[in-house]
Structures are given as C-alpha cells and as structure tokens.
Phi, psi and omega in degrees: 000322181299317169306312190296314181304315178289322183289325192281332173293323188290323178295311185294321183293326178296316187280338179287320177284347174222050173294340175310317181296330176287303186302325178302304186300316184297320189266346181246344187103171184278129182285151187278329181283109179312324179300338170284355178271157172319133194265144192252340162260137191197167182287115184294324180292304178273334183075024178268166180279165173254147192278343193296136175307129186203151179273080182291344180295068184242078191288338178296314178299328173289327177287318183290327176287318181303307189301314192289309183298315179283339158315296186293330172292323185293325176270004170080014184282316181242156179297149172233062187267184200286319168316295190303318188289331188283319180287335176299328180289333182306316197290310170307323176298313171295318179306314186293324184299315185269003183056050198307338190276349173226022184272136172273132192221153186273359175046208187294340194255356191044050177248223176297148187278132170206159165299109194234135185294320182295334189282302177317302191297323169307302184300310182307315178300313178304318181292322170299313175292320175294322176295327184295311166315311182294317184296310194290314176279004183063024185303326178292343178256003173288103186295332180290317187294307191295333187277323182272339186223066186291349191253001175249113194229156181306325190288321185299307192290321173306306177307312178301307186293324173302316181292320183294314179301316187292322180297302179298337174284330179282335183286306185306160342301354180288156167278323171207158189243303188289135178304307180304341181238014172105077178288135181206100192283328188232136179204124187297334179304342179289338175300327176301344171275358171272306183214128016260002182275344161059048173251015180240149185293163166315313181298315176292326176298324174311294181316304195299312186295327165308307185302297190300312176299323170286325188245349188236341173308130178233183182293326186251355174179215179223125182303138170306298175210163162303136186077018178298133181250354168308127180054056172298172178296129182056052181296323182280330183292318194261352192238109183294141191312325185289347184277327188297328192247020180261187186303104189289343173301336183263319181296340187304319178296337173284328176292329194295333185285345178254354186281150181236131166312128172095346186248025170298146181300157183244106188282169179246015180270331193267343187286322180296323186301312181294327170304315192292325185291324174299317182309308174310308177303322178301313184299313177299311175304318186301296179321313186282355188068018176271086191299307176308311187292329177294316183295310177309309181296322177295309183302321172280324171310315176292317173312317181277334179277346174289304186319311187286332182288328178296336186269356171293139193287152191252168166307327195267010170280167172272030178231160173305136172300166187039054180239150177259108178283186183268324184194163168255140179221160177294116179233110183059029179082014175216135176284133187213162194288142171286174189285358178261080170231116002279170173242115177308312178303312175288322172310304184309315194288314180297314176307307173300318179299319175294336171289314184290327170298323186282332180286322175309314189281334191261003175237000000 
C-alpha cells in the first residue's frame, strides 16, 4: 500500500502542477489538438510535460487516476486535504466539458481517436469512486468545500454517470460502433471493465469473456483486437526505428500496410487478467454454495494461469529468462518475445493472478 500511495500521490502532484490544462478545456471547450488536453506522458523525475507529439486524448488514463486515488482515499491510504479535493474536482468538470460519453479519444492503445466503450467505462468507474468518496466523507455538506467548488455537485456527477452508462450499454458488446470513428467488435481492453473496474453487469462480463476467448485468443497469448498491426510480422526489419516511438496514432497507417489477418502479436497481459476474473467468480460461487460453478471457475482460473506462466521467457530465448514480455510476435515465421521484455504491466497482472490462485487453493 505504501508503494501505491507514493505513486498515486505523485500523480496527484503532477495534475496539481498542470491544472491549467483542465481549466482551459473547462472554460473554453474541447480543443481540436490533443496536445492541448491534460497530458498523460511526462518526465517522471521532474513531473514536467514532454515536448514530443503524442495522442494525449486519453480519457481512460484520467479515469483510472480518478478511480485509483478516490479508492485509496476511501481506504485512508492517501491524503484527502483541500488541495487534493480541488484537483480531484477538476476531473468531473473536465469530463462534462468534453462530453466524455461521445468523445473520441485514443484510449488504452493510444491509437486513432474513436468513441470507445473501454474508455467510457473507465471514466464511469472513476466517477463512481468519486461519488462514493464524496458520500462517505460527507463532502457535499461541507460549507467550506461547497464554497470552493460550487460547480461540482451531486447532480453533475449523477448526470455524468447516467450519460456514460447509457452510452456504454448502447455500444457493448462492441468496443466502438460508428464506422466513421472506427468500428470494432472485439477488443481485449474491455476485460478491464470486468477487473479491476467492475462496471459491467454479469451478463455483459460473460459476453466480453466469450468474445475475447473465442475471437482473440491465440496459442501464445491474446490479441488486442483483430487487425492489430503493432508488432506485425518481422516488425523490426520492416518498420523504421524512428517510427516505433513516435505518435502511434500517426504511424498506424504505415503499420497497417504490413498487417495480415491471423498474424497479429499475441499479448501477455490478458491471460493473467482472465485467470484473476475466474478466481473472483469462484469465490462468488463458493459463497453462494454453487459447487459446480465454483469448480468450473477454478478449472478456468487454472487454465489461464498456466497459459500466463507459459509466457515467461525460457533460457533458450534471445532475452533473459524468467521475464514476462509485452507480447509474442512473428519473427521469420516463429513467435518470439518482442523487445519490451519485461513489461511491468504484464508482470503485475501475473503477480495478481498468482495471488488469486493462492486464495483459491487456501479457501
């Protein structure tokens, strides 16, 4: 919890230092240039913004921060002083100013802008935690706070949640609907709305799991989405190094010319995630005395944990052993780990999955 508190508090400090980004959008409306939005990539040492052009229209990143900070504040892990509250209050107003439920953002994969269920759901989770925090701490009845934050009201947050939920229900089970903004039927980013965000109904969650495992699952990992050109076959030989770290929303057109159906990179973050989801379901079934459902959930929890463990690098690879890659991609006809090995995101998901299995085996 100390590490989580340090990270979350540092993110809060960053947003405090750059509140002008929020204020500008709130006062003047949504900018056409994503560089004018709150920036989600920055120098971690100095907390200064970077000059590199990047698709900073990422409502998911802002939603995750609001969700995480409010969650930790409810647990008493991070501070909730006046300065923190003022910064947190910028988020609902910002989401209102951009009409987040219809906003085209670059989302989890930092690519072309579109209206995405995964981004809407993430903001919805953040607003839910903000509202829960306000209710638990009686913030709505604090005269000093109301004087400081007259524009953040229960009505505003309720309205934002209702609009977001309606949009999410309309788009699901797809990731995005409208052809002009990028139709996508299947996307593994929707898994995050099951865990850790818990914003889907059981029926919606079941559909997402069926979609991902039936249409995106491969032998080595799970594709982000069909037609994904990131780390396409022989990526390093065919894609110039200077483009690999550039604005991915612009480089995607070049990447797409190389993609072949069925040859997408297979990622290592999702099998652990699915294992964790089934672990949670097992506990739910166990509490309800649904023995057969609990047994089946444990079986699937084990299947996906074993898949995740099989992704850990071995000694005969051209990378250090016992590392969790970002993804496996086709290199000269064989799937091998890509250069982003280890990937902390995949490593953390595996750690959570292992903890989940430990709980399942001890209960």
